[in-house]
PDB file of C-alpha atoms in Angstrom:
ATOM      1  CA  MET A   1       0.000   0.000   0.000  1.00 64.00           C
ATOM      2  CA  ALA A   2       2.809   2.388   0.896  1.00 73.00           C
ATOM      3  CA  THR A   3       4.615   1.542  -2.342  1.00 81.00           C
ATOM      4  CA  LEU A   4       1.484   2.313  -4.385  1.00 82.00           C
ATOM      5  CA  LEU A   5       1.020   5.675  -2.626  1.00 86.00           C
ATOM      6  CA  THR A   6       4.663   6.558  -3.166  1.00 88.00           C
ATOM      7  CA  SER A   7       4.392   5.878  -6.879  1.00 87.00           C
ATOM      8  CA  HIS A   8       1.348   8.158  -7.130  1.00 87.00           C
ATOM      9  CA  LEU A   9       3.129  10.930  -5.254  1.00 90.00           C
ATOM     10  CA  ASP A  10       6.149  10.641  -7.532  1.00 90.00           C
ATOM     11  CA  GLN A  11       3.908  10.830 -10.583  1.00 90.00           C
ATOM     12  CA  ILE A  12       2.151  13.947  -9.223  1.00 92.00           C
ATOM     13  CA  SER A  13       5.526  15.557  -8.527  1.00 92.00           C
ATOM     14  CA  LEU A  14       6.734  14.845 -12.064  1.00 91.00           C
ATOM     15  CA  CYS A  15       3.536  16.320 -13.540  1.00 91.00           C
ATOM     16  CA  ALA A  16       3.880  19.470 -11.432  1.00 91.00           C
ATOM     17  CA  THR A  17       7.505  19.862 -12.493  1.00 90.00           C
ATOM     18  CA  SER A  18       6.647  19.434 -16.164  1.00 89.00           C
ATOM     19  CA  ILE A  19       3.835  21.995 -15.910  1.00 88.00           C
ATOM     20  CA  SER A  20       6.111  24.523 -14.228  1.00 87.00           C
ATOM     21  CA  ASP A  21       8.666  24.106 -17.005  1.00 86.00           C
ATOM     22  CA  LEU A  22       6.145  24.858 -19.767  1.00 86.00           C
ATOM     23  CA  PRO A  23       6.719  28.213 -21.521  1.00 85.00           C
ATOM     24  CA  PHE A  24       3.834  30.689 -21.049  1.00 78.00           C
ATOM     25  CA  HIS A  25       3.669  33.985 -22.866  1.00 79.00           C
ATOM     26  CA  GLY A  26       3.327  37.123 -20.818  1.00 81.00           C
ATOM     27  CA  PRO A  27       0.089  39.131 -20.775  1.00 80.00           C
ATOM     28  CA  LYS A  28      -0.524  41.024 -23.976  1.00 83.00           C
ATOM     29  CA  MET A  29      -2.665  43.969 -24.999  1.00 82.00           C
ATOM     30  CA  PHE A  30      -6.067  42.304 -24.741  1.00 83.00           C
ATOM     31  CA  THR A  31      -5.324  40.692 -21.376  1.00 82.00           C
ATOM     32  CA  ASN A  32      -3.973  43.922 -19.935  1.00 78.00           C
ATOM     33  CA  THR A  33      -7.022  45.797 -21.175  1.00 75.00           C
ATOM     34  CA  LEU A  34      -9.393  43.422 -19.409  1.00 78.00           C
ATOM     35  CA  LEU A  35      -7.502  42.848 -16.175  1.00 81.00           C
ATOM     36  CA  THR A  36      -5.882  46.190 -15.393  1.00 78.00           C
ATOM     37  CA  ASN A  37      -7.464  49.520 -14.470  1.00 73.00           C
ATOM     38  CA  HIS A  38      -6.089  52.146 -16.818  1.00 68.00           C
ATOM     39  CA  ASP A  39      -6.469  55.882 -16.512  1.00 68.00           C
ATOM     40  CA  ILE A  40      -8.735  57.001 -19.326  1.00 66.00           C
ATOM     41  CA  THR A  41      -6.679  60.134 -19.844  1.00 63.00           C
ATOM     42  CA  SER A  42      -3.679  58.000 -20.839  1.00 67.00           C
ATOM     43  CA  LEU A  43      -5.541  57.189 -24.059  1.00 66.00           C
ATOM     44  CA  ILE A  44      -5.575  60.883 -24.988  1.00 67.00           C
ATOM     45  CA  ARG A  45      -2.373  62.359 -26.317  1.00 67.00           C
ATOM     46  CA  ASP A  46      -0.876  65.475 -24.690  1.00 71.00           C
ATOM     47  CA  THR A  47      -3.672  66.171 -22.226  1.00 70.00           C
ATOM     48  CA  GLU A  48      -3.633  69.288 -20.090  1.00 71.00           C
ATOM     49  CA  GLN A  49      -4.429  69.328 -16.387  1.00 66.00           C
ATOM     50  CA  HIS A  50      -7.820  70.964 -16.851  1.00 65.00           C
ATOM     51  CA  GLU A  51      -8.668  68.367 -19.540  1.00 68.00           C
ATOM     52  CA  ARG A  52      -7.780  65.462 -17.242  1.00 66.00           C
ATOM     53  CA  ALA A  53      -9.966  66.976 -14.527  1.00 66.00           C
ATOM     54  CA  LEU A  54     -13.010  66.471 -16.753  1.00 66.00           C
ATOM     55  CA  PHE A  55     -12.617  62.676 -16.468  1.00 65.00           C
ATOM     56  CA  HIS A  56     -12.296  62.524 -12.664  1.00 57.00           C
ATOM     57  CA  LEU A  57     -15.540  62.926 -10.772  1.00 53.00           C
ATOM     58  CA  ALA A  58     -15.924  63.514  -7.080  1.00 50.00           C
ATOM     59  CA  PRO A  59     -17.914  60.602  -5.586  1.00 50.00           C
ATOM     60  CA  PRO A  60     -21.326  61.595  -4.241  1.00 50.00           C
ATOM     61  CA  PRO A  61     -21.885  61.357  -0.479  1.00 52.00           C
ATOM     62  CA  LEU A  62     -23.298  58.112   0.840  1.00 45.00           C
ATOM     63  CA  PRO A  63     -27.022  58.131   1.697  1.00 48.00           C
ATOM     64  CA  LYS A  64     -27.864  58.465   5.351  1.00 52.00           C
ATOM     65  CA  THR A  65     -28.843  55.389   7.335  1.00 49.00           C
ATOM     66  CA  GLY A  66     -32.239  56.830   8.188  1.00 48.00           C
ATOM     67  CA  SER A  67     -33.189  57.375   4.552  1.00 45.00           C
ATOM     68  CA  SER A  68     -31.935  53.956   3.420  1.00 45.00           C
ATOM     69  CA  ASN A  69     -33.872  52.121   6.130  1.00 46.00           C
ATOM     70  CA  PHE A  70     -37.099  53.997   5.514  1.00 42.00           C
ATOM     71  CA  ALA A  71     -38.892  50.775   4.517  1.00 41.00           C
ATOM     72  CA  GLU A  72     -37.852  49.168   7.804  1.00 43.00           C
ATOM     73  CA  SER A  73     -39.122  52.024   9.931  1.00 41.00           C
ATOM     74  CA  VAL A  74     -42.526  52.106   8.189  1.00 41.00           C
ATOM     75  CA  GLY A  75     -44.642  48.999   8.731  1.00 44.00           C
ATOM     76  CA  GLY A  76     -42.097  47.120  10.846  1.00 43.00           C
ATOM     77  CA  ALA A  77     -42.596  43.806   9.011  1.00 42.00           C
ATOM     78  CA  SER A  78     -41.082  44.935   5.721  1.00 43.00           C
ATOM     79  CA  MET A  79     -37.351  44.144   5.883  1.00 45.00           C
ATOM     80  CA  LEU A  80     -36.636  44.179   2.154  1.00 45.00           C
ATOM     81  CA  PRO A  81     -33.707  46.310   0.934  1.00 47.00           C
ATOM     82  CA  PRO A  82     -34.449  49.273  -1.352  1.00 47.00           C
ATOM     83  CA  SER A  83     -34.700  48.474  -5.031  1.00 44.00           C
ATOM     84  CA  THR A  84     -31.952  49.045  -7.534  1.00 43.00           C
ATOM     85  CA  ALA A  85     -33.953  51.711  -9.355  1.00 42.00           C
ATOM     86  CA  ARG A  86     -34.463  53.594  -6.117  1.00 42.00           C
ATOM     87  CA  ARG A  87     -30.749  53.482  -5.363  1.00 41.00           C
ATOM     88  CA  GLN A  88     -29.937  54.794  -8.816  1.00 41.00           C
ATOM     89  CA  THR A  89     -32.421  57.630  -8.396  1.00 40.00           C
ATOM     90  CA  ALA A  90     -30.899  58.637  -5.079  1.00 40.00           C
ATOM     91  CA  TYR A  91     -27.417  58.388  -6.560  1.00 40.00           C
ATOM     92  CA  ALA A  92     -28.320  60.597  -9.502  1.00 43.00           C
ATOM     93  CA  ALA A  93     -29.977  63.151  -7.259  1.00 43.00           C
ATOM     94  CA  ARG A  94     -26.774  63.583  -5.277  1.00 47.00           C
ATOM     95  CA  GLN A  95     -24.537  64.113  -8.276  1.00 48.00           C
ATOM     96  CA  PRO A  96     -23.214  67.689  -8.339  1.00 49.00           C
ATOM     97  CA  LYS A  97     -24.433  69.849 -11.171  1.00 54.00           C
ATOM     98  CA  ASN A  98     -20.956  71.131 -12.012  1.00 63.00           C
ATOM     99  CA  LYS A  99     -19.019  67.861 -11.925  1.00 66.00           C
ATOM    100  CA  ALA A 100     -15.724  69.277 -13.185  1.00 65.00           C
ATOM    101  CA  VAL A 101     -15.680  71.934 -10.469  1.00 70.00           C
ATOM    102  CA  ALA A 102     -16.572  69.333  -7.828  1.00 72.00           C
ATOM    103  CA  ALA A 103     -13.737  67.111  -9.043  1.00 69.00           C
ATOM    104  CA  VAL A 104     -11.207  69.936  -8.764  1.00 70.00           C
ATOM    105  CA  LEU A 105     -12.373  71.290  -5.419  1.00 73.00           C
ATOM    106  CA  GLY A 106     -13.018  67.942  -3.756  1.00 72.00           C
ATOM    107  CA  GLY A 107     -16.112  66.891  -1.871  1.00 68.00           C
ATOM    108  CA  ASP A 108     -15.485  68.819   1.360  1.00 72.00           C
ATOM    109  CA  LEU A 109     -14.507  72.151  -0.185  1.00 73.00           C
ATOM    110  CA  TYR A 110     -17.253  71.879  -2.809  1.00 72.00           C
ATOM    111  CA  GLN A 111     -19.928  71.392  -0.138  1.00 73.00           C
ATOM    112  CA  ARG A 112     -18.507  74.310   1.863  1.00 74.00           C
ATOM    113  CA  THR A 113     -18.736  76.616  -1.147  1.00 71.00           C
ATOM    114  CA  ARG A 114     -22.314  75.485  -1.787  1.00 69.00           C
ATOM    115  CA  GLY A 115     -23.127  76.112   1.867  1.00 67.00           C
ATOM    116  CA  THR A 116     -21.652  79.608   1.555  1.00 55.00           C
ATOM    117  CA  GLU A 117     -24.022  80.369  -1.304  1.00 56.00           C
ATOM    118  CA  ALA A 118     -26.966  79.096   0.758  1.00 56.00           C
ATOM    119  CA  GLY A 119     -25.980  81.361   3.651  1.00 58.00           C
ATOM    120  CA  ARG A 120     -25.935  84.536   1.588  1.00 58.00           C
ATOM    121  CA  GLN A 121     -29.605  85.161   2.314  1.00 58.00           C
ATOM    122  CA  LYS A 122     -28.821  85.055   6.035  1.00 60.00           C
ATOM    123  CA  GLY A 123     -25.936  87.502   5.728  1.00 59.00           C
ATOM    124  CA  GLU A 124     -23.343  84.783   6.367  1.00 65.00           C
ATOM    125  CA  LEU A 125     -20.407  84.596   3.986  1.00 69.00           C
ATOM    126  CA  ASP A 126     -17.112  82.744   4.366  1.00 76.00           C
ATOM    127  CA  VAL A 127     -14.906  84.728   2.006  1.00 80.00           C
ATOM    128  CA  GLU A 128     -11.825  82.648   2.803  1.00 81.00           C
ATOM    129  CA  VAL A 129     -13.550  79.462   1.598  1.00 79.00           C
ATOM    130  CA  LEU A 130     -14.496  81.122  -1.690  1.00 81.00           C
ATOM    131  CA  LEU A 131     -10.976  82.463  -2.168  1.00 81.00           C
ATOM    132  CA  LYS A 132      -9.476  79.042  -1.480  1.00 82.00           C
ATOM    133  CA  GLY A 133     -11.822  77.441  -4.006  1.00 81.00           C
ATOM    134  CA  ALA A 134     -10.993  80.124  -6.562  1.00 82.00           C
ATOM    135  CA  GLU A 135      -7.272  79.455  -6.077  1.00 82.00           C
ATOM    136  CA  LYS A 136      -7.723  75.730  -6.704  1.00 80.00           C
ATOM    137  CA  LEU A 137      -9.817  76.382  -9.796  1.00 80.00           C
ATOM    138  CA  ALA A 138      -7.311  78.907 -11.124  1.00 80.00           C
ATOM    139  CA  ALA A 139      -4.517  76.361 -10.655  1.00 79.00           C
ATOM    140  CA  VAL A 140      -6.345  73.860 -12.887  1.00 77.00           C
ATOM    141  CA  TYR A 141      -8.086  76.278 -15.253  1.00 77.00           C
ATOM    142  CA  PRO A 142      -5.627  79.160 -15.721  1.00 78.00           C
ATOM    143  CA  ILE A 143      -7.259  82.575 -16.056  1.00 79.00           C
ATOM    144  CA  PRO A 144      -5.220  85.714 -16.848  1.00 82.00           C
ATOM    145  CA  GLU A 145      -4.589  87.847 -13.743  1.00 84.00           C
ATOM    146  CA  ALA A 146      -6.793  85.572 -11.624  1.00 83.00           C
ATOM    147  CA  ASN A 147      -4.140  84.985  -8.945  1.00 84.00           C
ATOM    148  CA  ASP A 148      -3.416  88.710  -8.629  1.00 87.00           C
ATOM    149  CA  ARG A 149      -7.103  89.421  -8.273  1.00 87.00           C
ATOM    150  CA  ILE A 150      -7.521  86.719  -5.623  1.00 86.00           C
ATOM    151  CA  THR A 151      -4.581  88.140  -3.665  1.00 87.00           C
ATOM    152  CA  SER A 152      -6.047  91.630  -3.908  1.00 87.00           C
ATOM    153  CA  LEU A 153      -9.460  90.413  -2.743  1.00 86.00           C
ATOM    154  CA  ARG A 154      -7.932  88.557   0.207  1.00 86.00           C
ATOM    155  CA  ARG A 155      -5.981  91.644   1.278  1.00 88.00           C
ATOM    156  CA  ARG A 156      -9.085  93.790   0.886  1.00 87.00           C
ATOM    157  CA  HIS A 157     -11.177  91.354   2.934  1.00 86.00           C
ATOM    158  CA  GLN A 158      -8.618  91.329   5.745  1.00 87.00           C
ATOM    159  CA  GLN A 159      -8.518  95.121   5.799  1.00 87.00           C
ATOM    160  CA  LEU A 160     -12.310  95.431   5.800  1.00 86.00           C
ATOM    161  CA  THR A 161     -12.612  92.835   8.563  1.00 85.00           C
ATOM    162  CA  ALA A 162     -10.142  94.770  10.705  1.00 88.00           C
ATOM    163  CA  ASN A 163     -11.963  98.046  10.017  1.00 88.00           C
ATOM    164  CA  ILE A 164     -15.348  96.542  10.891  1.00 86.00           C
ATOM    165  CA  ALA A 165     -13.979  95.172  14.169  1.00 88.00           C
ATOM    166  CA  HIS A 166     -12.463  98.587  14.974  1.00 88.00           C
ATOM    167  CA  TYR A 167     -15.677 100.487  14.292  1.00 87.00           C
ATOM    168  CA  GLU A 168     -17.789  97.936  16.151  1.00 87.00           C
ATOM    169  CA  ALA A 169     -15.563  98.422  19.195  1.00 88.00           C
ATOM    170  CA  ARG A 170     -15.929 102.194  18.926  1.00 87.00           C
ATOM    171  CA  ILE A 171     -19.701 101.941  18.536  1.00 87.00           C
ATOM    172  CA  SER A 172     -19.890  99.740  21.620  1.00 87.00           C
ATOM    173  CA  GLU A 173     -17.732 102.191  23.549  1.00 87.00           C
ATOM    174  CA  GLN A 174     -19.813 105.185  22.460  1.00 85.00           C
ATOM    175  CA  ALA A 175     -23.047 103.349  23.278  1.00 85.00           C
ATOM    176  CA  THR A 176     -21.728 102.552  26.755  1.00 86.00           C
ATOM    177  CA  GLN A 177     -20.822 106.186  27.327  1.00 84.00           C
ATOM    178  CA  LEU A 178     -24.202 107.363  26.056  1.00 83.00           C
ATOM    179  CA  GLN A 179     -26.002 104.907  28.321  1.00 84.00           C
ATOM    180  CA  ALA A 180     -23.978 106.129  31.288  1.00 83.00           C
ATOM    181  CA  MET A 181     -24.773 109.754  30.433  1.00 80.00           C
ATOM    182  CA  ASN A 182     -28.503 109.016  30.245  1.00 79.00           C
ATOM    183  CA  ARG A 183     -28.436 107.342  33.643  1.00 74.00           C
ATOM    184  CA  PRO A 184     -31.014 108.850  36.084  1.00 66.00           C
ATOM    185  CA  THR A 185     -29.522 111.482  38.417  1.00 57.00           C
ATOM    186  CA  SER A 186     -30.247 112.147  42.087  1.00 49.00           C
ATOM    187  CA  ARG A 187     -29.265 115.809  42.420  1.00 50.00           C
ATOM    188  CA  GLY A 188     -31.688 117.733  40.280  1.00 47.00           C
ATOM    189  CA  GLY A 189     -30.127 116.907  36.948  1.00 48.00           C
ATOM    190  CA  HIS A 190     -26.513 116.667  38.182  1.00 48.00           C
ATOM    191  CA  SER A 191     -24.703 113.363  38.064  1.00 48.00           C
ATOM    192  CA  GLU A 192     -23.070 111.821  41.061  1.00 48.00           C
ATOM    193  CA  PRO A 193     -19.285 112.393  41.303  1.00 47.00           C
ATOM    194  CA  GLU A 194     -18.702 108.635  41.200  1.00 49.00           C
ATOM    195  CA  ASP A 195     -20.635 108.338  37.915  1.00 52.00           C
ATOM    196  CA  VAL A 196     -18.657 111.172  36.374  1.00 46.00           C
ATOM    197  CA  GLU A 197     -15.399 109.528  37.393  1.00 49.00           C
ATOM    198  CA  ASP A 198     -16.488 106.225  35.841  1.00 54.00           C
ATOM    199  CA  ILE A 199     -17.439 107.953  32.576  1.00 50.00           C
ATOM    200  CA  ALA A 200     -14.147 109.830  32.434  1.00 49.00           C
ATOM    201  CA  ASP A 201     -12.099 106.696  33.143  1.00 56.00           C
ATOM    202  CA  THR A 202     -14.009 104.622  30.573  1.00 53.00           C
ATOM    203  CA  ALA A 203     -13.992 107.190  27.778  1.00 50.00           C
ATOM    204  CA  THR A 204     -10.543 108.805  27.746  1.00 52.00           C
ATOM    205  CA  GLY A 205      -8.833 108.165  31.066  1.00 50.00           C
ATOM    206  CA  ALA A 206      -8.650 111.924  31.630  1.00 43.00           C
ATOM    207  CA  GLU A 207      -8.859 113.763  34.916  1.00 43.00           C
ATOM    208  CA  GLU A 208     -11.972 113.779  37.085  1.00 44.00           C
ATOM    209  CA  VAL A 209     -14.858 115.745  35.555  1.00 43.00           C
ATOM    210  CA  SER A 210     -17.294 117.533  37.816  1.00 44.00           C
ATOM    211  CA  LEU A 211     -19.386 119.497  35.309  1.00 54.00           C
ATOM    212  CA  PRO A 212     -22.702 117.939  34.192  1.00 62.00           C
ATOM    213  CA  MET A 213     -23.223 116.940  30.546  1.00 64.00           C
ATOM    214  CA  THR A 214     -25.379 119.314  28.567  1.00 74.00           C
ATOM    215  CA  LYS A 215     -27.993 118.481  25.959  1.00 74.00           C
ATOM    216  CA  GLU A 216     -25.631 119.606  23.199  1.00 77.00           C
ATOM    217  CA  ASP A 217     -22.990 117.143  24.400  1.00 76.00           C
ATOM    218  CA  LEU A 218     -25.505 114.307  24.316  1.00 78.00           C
ATOM    219  CA  GLU A 219     -26.590 115.246  20.808  1.00 80.00           C
ATOM    220  CA  GLN A 220     -22.943 115.329  19.723  1.00 81.00           C
ATOM    221  CA  GLU A 221     -22.401 111.837  21.124  1.00 82.00           C
ATOM    222  CA  GLU A 222     -25.484 110.580  19.304  1.00 84.00           C
ATOM    223  CA  ARG A 223     -24.247 112.082  16.038  1.00 84.00           C
ATOM    224  CA  GLU A 224     -20.891 110.361  16.467  1.00 86.00           C
ATOM    225  CA  VAL A 225     -22.615 107.033  17.087  1.00 85.00           C
ATOM    226  CA  ARG A 226     -24.727 107.475  13.954  1.00 85.00           C
ATOM    227  CA  GLU A 227     -21.628 108.352  11.911  1.00 86.00           C
ATOM    228  CA  LEU A 228     -19.861 105.227  13.124  1.00 87.00           C
ATOM    229  CA  GLU A 229     -22.891 103.113  12.274  1.00 86.00           C
ATOM    230  CA  SER A 230     -23.009 104.602   8.775  1.00 86.00           C
ATOM    231  CA  LYS A 231     -19.301 103.824   8.323  1.00 85.00           C
ATOM    232  CA  LYS A 232     -19.932 100.266   9.458  1.00 84.00           C
ATOM    233  CA  GLN A 233     -22.789  99.952   6.952  1.00 84.00           C
ATOM    234  CA  GLY A 234     -20.526 101.272   4.211  1.00 84.00           C
ATOM    235  CA  LEU A 235     -17.892  98.658   5.044  1.00 84.00           C
ATOM    236  CA  GLN A 236     -20.516  95.930   4.967  1.00 80.00           C
ATOM    237  CA  ASP A 237     -21.649  97.148   1.545  1.00 82.00           C
ATOM    238  CA  ARG A 238     -18.061  96.906   0.334  1.00 80.00           C
ATOM    239  CA  VAL A 239     -17.862  93.340   1.641  1.00 78.00           C
ATOM    240  CA  GLU A 240     -21.026  92.494  -0.306  1.00 78.00           C
ATOM    241  CA  GLY A 241     -19.482  94.022  -3.420  1.00 77.00           C
ATOM    242  CA  MET A 242     -16.420  91.845  -2.919  1.00 75.00           C
ATOM    243  CA  GLU A 243     -18.760  88.847  -2.619  1.00 71.00           C
ATOM    244  CA  LYS A 244     -20.187  89.670  -6.061  1.00 73.00           C
ATOM    245  CA  ASP A 245     -16.659  89.850  -7.472  1.00 71.00           C
ATOM    246  CA  LEU A 246     -15.922  86.428  -5.987  1.00 67.00           C
ATOM    247  CA  GLY A 247     -19.146  85.048  -7.444  1.00 65.00           C
ATOM    248  CA  GLY A 248     -18.125  86.214 -10.916  1.00 62.00           C
ATOM    249  CA  LEU A 249     -14.675  84.706 -10.456  1.00 57.00           C
ATOM    250  CA  MET A 250     -16.116  81.336  -9.363  1.00 56.00           C
ATOM    251  CA  ARG A 251     -18.224  81.195 -12.538  1.00 56.00           C
TER     252      ARG A 251
END
């Protein structure tokens, strides 16, 4: 019995050796085409970066668990998965309209730029996100003087942001002073010495003031507050104008 098994093992070993010694040709064009995953842009001669971007799509976000298990939550007994047609419909609905732009920006930045557009009605605008997206688009789709314009817009946005913060601080300071001046008095229209000292220390840090504020002084303070508010509104209008410039650049 052992001799018979040994002969079979020897025969199997000889067959394996003969098979390993057989000459096999390497994979050729047809085999490589079927088995390998080629970049489609390699089939196009002398492609540019913005041309290759047209063939690379950003994948759509995965559907949420709650929406995919809607059939399970309704009825309780129905445990069947959603149909293929329904999956395709949901997939197509989540495809970005501008696929080339989504491919260049990437999923996260693309969604952030779309969210910025949605927040315009609420007065919320992330200029830095738009500028970053414009830089990435300009790197793939070169536009004359686009980089200089983006740099200028970023510098202008930083300056306007600093100016708005400065004027908001001044408005808050003036409003605090005006509120302190309108505080009810206890001496027939004259302020208490402590209140006057607090106003002087808060406003300018000057010496102690003992004279009461007149009506003309209050009107002057109110005019200054209104002027600061008008300047703030002007700066906000300039920011909105810069938003329109960014919108034209993103198109």
